[in-house]
Amino acid sequence: MYTVNLAIIIPFLAAMIVPIIYKRIKGIHVGWFVFLVSTALFLYLVSYIPNIASGETYLYTFEWIPSYNINFITYLDGLSLIFALLITGIGSLVTIYSIYYLSSEENLSHFYTYLLLFMGAMLGVVFSDNIMVLYVFWELTSISSFLLIAFWYHRKSSRDGAQKSLLITISGGFGMLVGFIMLYVMTGTMSIREMITTISGFHDHPLFIPAMLLILLGAFTKSAQYPFHIWLPTAMEAPTPVSAYLHSATMVKAGIYLVARFTPVFGGELTWFWVVTIVGIITLFWGSFNAIRQTDLKALLAYSTISQLGMIMSMIGISSVALRHGHSMNMVIYTQAAFAAIFHLINHSTFKGALFMVVGIVDHELGTRDIRRLGGLATLMPITFTISIIGSFSMAGLPPFNGFLSKEMFFTSILSVRELHFTSEVWMGLIPVVAWAASILTFVYCMIFVFKTFLGKYQEEKLEHPAHEAPFGMLFSPIVLGLFVILIFFFPNVLGNYVIKPAMYSIFPQLGAEDLGQHVSAWHGFNLELKMTIGVIVFGAFLFIFLRHWKGLYNWILPEKLSFNALYGNSLELIEKVSKIITNSYMTGHLRDYMVYIYIFFIIAVGGTLLNTKAFLFDIEQYSTVTEFEWLITIAMIIAAISMLLVKSRLTAILLNSVLGYGVSIFFVIFRAPDLALTQTVIETVTTVLFLAAYYFLPEWKKEDSKKRSKIVNGIVSVAVGVIFTTIALAVQNGKLFESISSFYENAYELAGATNIVNAILGDFRAFDTMLEVVVLLIAGLGVYTFIKLKARKGDNPLEDK
Amino acid sequence: MKTNNVILRAVVKLVVFIILTLAVYLFLSGHHSPGGGFIGGLVVAAALVLLFVSFDIETVRGAIPFDFKKVAALGAFISVTTGFGSLLFGEPFLSQTFAYFDLPFFGETELTTVTIFEAGVALVVVGVVVTIILSIVEDV
Amino acid sequence: METLTTILTGVLVSVATYLILSRSVLRVILGTAVLSHAAHLLIMSMGRGLKSGEVPILTDEALSYVDPLPQALILTSIVISFAVTAILLVLAYRTYRETGTDNLFEWRGIKDE
């Protein structure tokens, strides 16, 4: 029944089992278990392809918090299926790769637990229909990414990278949450499907644009769009399997998923088109521009990922135009941009995954991934070389690789922008030019990747290990991905018809099915797109050959001081410094001061409200009579309480506290609460024994040696607190606004079979409270036990800061 | 703590049983008159504390060889798991039920699932209170 | 009666506040104990009216009962406040063993070993 819900839960369950398997089963690498889980999920999801392709969707509802409209609804359609297949499929390949990549001395159980956690969270993101549930999974992916980046937590750079990615993605996520809440306020539903059907009535709502921008903020931070891209290069501190999986193939595409998913909600708005397209184009250019100057292969790939994500983002932005003006026939052509986007998204996952794994192999076998130290590996590592040729030529957009097809389609869609007359023609014409320039730069860095690493002079003296081919286990996954790169080129329409077309229904539910398909072919005449590609190759080759003559420009254009990274670093430092100053000014480290803050806040806030609302004006009626005996006890208790402040010996103070306790239990008798009276009496006895036992060890208390001033402050504060407290209590007693619910409990005999109402409440009506109370009590007991028994071991040094 | 008080010890030996009987009575009567799991457990704990105070710990430990942490854990386990029992019958978590039975010796008796729950509560109270007191007193 | 109880509660709260603000850790703990007494009395007096009925045990004769709900709440609270007091006491005791002082002001800035 809840099969898709289960698909989300299974990785989490598996994550729980991983540490156990790791501990118990020594012979088999724990990664194989993870591989089994992800492959099973992958195959299971593959079985949905035929039905999804025929236009079906699956909806499963599991009521979670129905009273708040928050249900665990999973929605499996074409769009989510593509992402789910990528998550589980690439996940399986990465797992195999990681088995050979990570040495067995690493903390594998942590690694695979986090990996499964991520897999589950990511599946949750793409399957959730309820925006609140989606948000929770969304943040969970950020958290698991944080844990994975910081996997080598003893390295400072890993911790910094993890922190940066967490700060940026989580704050974007918060923005997204606010946007979601605004959407909920507007439409009154938390289901994305229902929003799509009702949103058309809210385009003029004042919250519409803010909600859109905030949701885009979440998507852009997650997908590393300019200017939030800075977290992705530092996230490369993660182990390479993680970079291949999270930071190129899946997690960073969550933002794209979100934008695609919300296209039917916001698409057609000009703001949406401009923001998504322009940010995408800038990111495309900026990423490829920066990739060229990198000397670390992984950083190069990180910037190239940023750039490719920007490219996909801009295509989705362009496609949203199709929903403008109630979709006339001549606008349908723009849906092709979305088709190209999804197509490229899949292609990118294949070739970029392969390239990351290649870098991992180079790093693993040679001990470095700095291009200045590499070169001439082609003959020594022939298979790795072949894969990297496939991957980077595909990325550069050359045939016969899948990147060529999607790059051509990208050009088609970017050229179609010229026909939109949203603003002056010069501006609209600039977009294709920038995109084309970025493609040239892309070509350049792809060539850098291949030629600087594998050709040129082999410099063994600069490497940590002499070069040799990697074991088959590490080569397996990149080979599979490389095969896909080629296969997709030759059979693009299999993918197009069975996987991408259904996803198009999800992005454009308002359009008819017949408009959405697209036939992909490698050759479509000697048109402008092909000329652009040829131009890219010519100019790119030219730039690459003369690279060292113009590379110096970078330092001139982009000094390190002015980068966003420096801005981030400086502002983080500034925030830390300022908050330290502020915190130190009032965090004195004295309990008394903190309590004074709390009490003064109470006095001002509550007392002020009391004065403001005139709630202190009430007449004191006598509800029930007071007997002399009750007067006597009250007075005795007041005297006991006040003398607690004055007595010299702590023994007397403890006994006075018991006097108060027994006094309270007498009151319980008077107020007809026999259970309470019994309990209070026994507890008071035990408490006194406890105090006396501790008293046996604690020193005699000294006279309070506080300054006179602080004593006076304490006195004033306490009296004020007492007075306000009493006033509120009296005011509340005077103005009972509604009937007590207690009369319900008087049916105890019929409902619970008990005549003792108090006990029926504890054991039956509100048994949940009692159960939790029992657990709290147990925790307290264990806490006491550990406080006493657990002595700190000397010589335990923290692991931090190597 | 060293105490050497013959009269106290003699009285305690006798009184502890009375207290324990009272505890059992309070525990069982909780359904219809004052009493119940908390009070029953507390009174048992008080009796044990009285023993520990008047005799030395080793003697009492020898006589009552329980690990009170485990008693507390068992109690919590019982209380929580009884909650799941109702799930088996399609009722919400922690629903209690009751029925009347005709038992030999007792006549018509009301049996309730609350009693099991309350037994768990009582065990936790006993276990925790004794653990707390013993931890402090033993740590010299 | 409610008014009287409430005033007593207020006095207890004042005393507890003063104790909590002091320097000796034992005083602070006693303060929290007094505070919980005050809280119990307050909850009690917030019910449907004190002494306005019979003991809340169902019988055929009784016409009305006192409010059972505050009683159930307080019963839970009594036990929890015992646990809190115990934890605080042990915390204080253990800190005293490690640092040799029970003065909160002297605890400040003591380095973790």
Short mmCIF file of C-alpha atoms in Angstrom, two decimals, chain A residues 573-755:
data_model
loop_
_atom_site.label_atom_id
_atom_site.label_comp_id
_atom_site.label_asym_id
_atom_site.label_seq_id
_atom_site.Cartn_x
_atom_site.Cartn_y
_atom_site.Cartn_z
CA GLU A 573 34.65 36.68 11.39
CA LEU A 574 32.97 39.99 12.03
CA ILE A 575 29.81 38.31 13.29
CA GLU A 576 31.85 36.15 15.59
CA LYS A 577 33.79 39.10 16.93
CA VAL A 578 30.78 41.30 17.51
CA SER A 579 28.71 38.57 19.07
CA LYS A 580 31.61 37.73 21.34
CA ILE A 581 31.81 41.31 22.54
CA ILE A 582 28.07 41.51 23.07
CA THR A 583 27.89 38.16 24.79
CA ASN A 584 30.79 38.87 27.08
CA SER A 585 29.20 42.09 28.18
CA TYR A 586 26.28 40.39 29.89
CA MET A 587 27.26 36.72 30.21
CA THR A 588 29.13 37.11 33.45
CA GLY A 589 29.27 33.45 34.30
CA HIS A 590 27.36 33.94 37.53
CA LEU A 591 24.13 32.05 38.01
CA ARG A 592 22.79 34.87 40.10
CA ASP A 593 23.15 37.41 37.32
CA TYR A 594 21.36 35.21 34.83
CA MET A 595 18.53 34.63 37.26
CA VAL A 596 18.31 38.36 37.85
CA TYR A 597 17.96 38.93 34.09
CA ILE A 598 15.19 36.39 33.91
CA TYR A 599 13.35 37.78 36.90
CA ILE A 600 13.72 41.38 35.77
CA PHE A 601 12.37 40.44 32.38
CA PHE A 602 9.47 38.72 34.12
CA ILE A 603 8.82 41.78 36.29
CA ILE A 604 8.93 44.18 33.37
CA ALA A 605 7.02 42.09 30.85
CA VAL A 606 4.38 40.54 33.07
CA GLY A 607 4.15 43.39 35.54
CA GLY A 608 3.93 45.85 32.68
CA THR A 609 1.15 43.89 31.04
CA LEU A 610 -0.63 43.76 34.35
CA LEU A 611 -0.50 47.53 34.68
CA ASN A 612 -1.40 48.07 31.07
CA THR A 613 -4.44 45.85 31.01
CA LYS A 614 -5.62 46.93 34.46
CA ALA A 615 -5.94 43.29 35.33
CA PHE A 616 -4.97 44.07 38.91
CA LEU A 617 -8.35 45.64 39.52
CA PHE A 618 -10.41 42.91 41.07
CA ASP A 619 -12.32 42.46 44.26
CA ILE A 620 -11.25 39.86 46.69
CA GLU A 621 -14.22 37.71 47.49
CA GLN A 622 -14.02 34.92 49.91
CA TYR A 623 -14.84 31.75 48.01
CA SER A 624 -14.85 29.49 50.98
CA THR A 625 -14.45 30.23 54.64
CA VAL A 626 -11.17 30.07 56.43
CA THR A 627 -11.06 28.24 59.71
CA GLU A 628 -8.77 29.16 62.56
CA PHE A 629 -6.77 26.03 62.03
CA GLU A 630 -6.06 27.03 58.44
CA TRP A 631 -4.97 30.48 59.55
CA LEU A 632 -2.63 28.84 62.00
CA ILE A 633 -0.98 26.66 59.39
CA THR A 634 -0.68 29.49 56.91
CA ILE A 635 0.98 31.71 59.46
CA ALA A 636 3.29 28.90 60.56
CA MET A 637 4.33 28.28 57.00
CA ILE A 638 4.98 31.96 56.35
CA ILE A 639 7.11 32.16 59.47
CA ALA A 640 9.00 29.01 58.49
CA ALA A 641 9.60 30.33 55.00
CA ILE A 642 10.91 33.68 56.14
CA SER A 643 13.12 32.19 58.81
CA MET A 644 14.76 30.04 56.14
CA LEU A 645 16.40 33.20 54.96
CA LEU A 646 17.72 34.09 58.38
CA VAL A 647 18.89 30.87 59.99
CA LYS A 648 22.59 30.32 60.61
CA SER A 649 22.68 26.55 60.20
CA ARG A 650 21.84 24.70 57.05
CA LEU A 651 20.41 21.82 59.09
CA THR A 652 17.76 24.17 60.37
CA ALA A 653 17.11 25.35 56.84
CA ILE A 654 16.62 21.82 55.60
CA LEU A 655 14.23 21.07 58.43
CA LEU A 656 12.33 24.28 57.77
CA ASN A 657 11.95 23.15 54.18
CA SER A 658 10.43 19.94 55.51
CA VAL A 659 8.09 22.02 57.65
CA LEU A 660 6.91 23.72 54.49
CA GLY A 661 6.49 20.37 52.77
CA TYR A 662 4.44 18.89 55.58
CA GLY A 663 2.46 22.10 55.76
CA VAL A 664 1.62 21.66 52.12
CA SER A 665 0.51 18.10 52.78
CA ILE A 666 -1.78 19.31 55.57
CA PHE A 667 -3.27 21.71 53.08
CA PHE A 668 -3.81 18.81 50.75
CA VAL A 669 -5.78 17.09 53.48
CA ILE A 670 -7.86 20.21 54.01
CA PHE A 671 -8.44 20.55 50.30
CA ARG A 672 -9.70 16.95 50.11
CA ALA A 673 -6.84 15.46 48.20
CA PRO A 674 -5.92 12.26 50.01
CA ASP A 675 -3.67 10.92 47.26
CA LEU A 676 -1.68 14.09 47.25
CA ALA A 677 -1.40 14.25 50.99
CA LEU A 678 -0.05 10.71 51.13
CA THR A 679 2.41 11.24 48.33
CA GLN A 680 3.58 14.58 49.63
CA THR A 681 4.20 13.19 53.11
CA VAL A 682 6.28 10.29 51.87
CA ILE A 683 8.16 12.37 49.32
CA GLU A 684 8.91 15.00 51.92
CA THR A 685 10.40 12.31 54.15
CA VAL A 686 12.52 10.91 51.38
CA THR A 687 13.61 14.37 50.27
CA THR A 688 14.70 15.21 53.78
CA VAL A 689 16.73 12.02 53.96
CA LEU A 690 18.25 12.93 50.63
CA PHE A 691 19.16 16.42 51.81
CA LEU A 692 20.62 15.05 54.98
CA ALA A 693 22.67 12.48 53.07
CA ALA A 694 24.08 15.19 50.85
CA TYR A 695 24.43 17.44 53.85
CA TYR A 696 26.69 14.88 55.41
CA PHE A 697 29.20 15.60 52.65
CA LEU A 698 28.65 19.24 51.85
CA PRO A 699 30.41 21.93 53.88
CA GLU A 700 28.60 24.07 56.42
CA TRP A 701 27.24 27.11 54.69
CA LYS A 702 28.85 30.40 55.29
CA LYS A 703 27.05 33.61 55.84
CA GLU A 704 26.15 35.17 52.52
CA ASP A 705 29.15 37.30 51.66
CA SER A 706 27.52 39.23 48.83
CA LYS A 707 27.85 42.96 48.66
CA LYS A 708 25.20 45.00 50.35
CA ARG A 709 24.07 46.42 47.01
CA SER A 710 23.44 43.08 45.38
CA LYS A 711 21.63 41.92 48.52
CA ILE A 712 19.29 44.86 48.25
CA VAL A 713 18.75 44.15 44.56
CA ASN A 714 18.01 40.53 45.36
CA GLY A 715 15.54 41.59 48.03
CA ILE A 716 13.71 44.01 45.77
CA VAL A 717 13.59 41.53 42.92
CA SER A 718 12.21 38.75 45.13
CA VAL A 719 9.54 40.92 46.68
CA ALA A 720 8.53 42.25 43.29
CA VAL A 721 8.33 38.74 41.84
CA GLY A 722 6.22 37.60 44.77
CA VAL A 723 3.86 40.54 44.51
CA ILE A 724 3.37 40.20 40.77
CA PHE A 725 2.91 36.48 41.11
CA THR A 726 0.24 36.90 43.75
CA THR A 727 -1.55 39.59 41.80
CA ILE A 728 -1.70 37.48 38.69
CA ALA A 729 -2.89 34.45 40.60
CA LEU A 730 -5.65 36.45 42.26
CA ALA A 731 -6.66 38.08 39.00
CA VAL A 732 -6.85 34.75 37.28
CA GLN A 733 -8.98 33.28 40.04
CA ASN A 734 -11.34 36.21 39.75
CA GLY A 735 -11.94 36.02 36.08
CA LYS A 736 -12.73 32.46 35.12
CA LEU A 737 -13.45 32.64 31.44
CA PHE A 738 -14.74 29.18 30.77
CA GLU A 739 -16.01 26.04 32.41
CA SER A 740 -13.48 23.65 33.91
CA ILE A 741 -13.03 20.49 31.88
CA SER A 742 -12.87 18.49 35.08
CA SER A 743 -16.47 17.36 34.96
CA PHE A 744 -15.56 15.07 32.08
CA TYR A 745 -13.31 13.10 34.38
CA GLU A 746 -16.16 12.50 36.79
CA ASN A 747 -17.35 9.81 34.39
CA ALA A 748 -14.34 7.84 35.55
CA TYR A 749 -16.42 4.86 36.59
CA GLU A 750 -18.07 4.39 33.23
CA LEU A 751 -15.00 5.17 31.19
CA ALA A 752 -12.20 3.64 33.19
CA GLY A 753 -13.89 1.43 35.74
CA ALA A 754 -12.33 3.36 38.58
CA THR A 755 -13.93 5.29 41.40
#
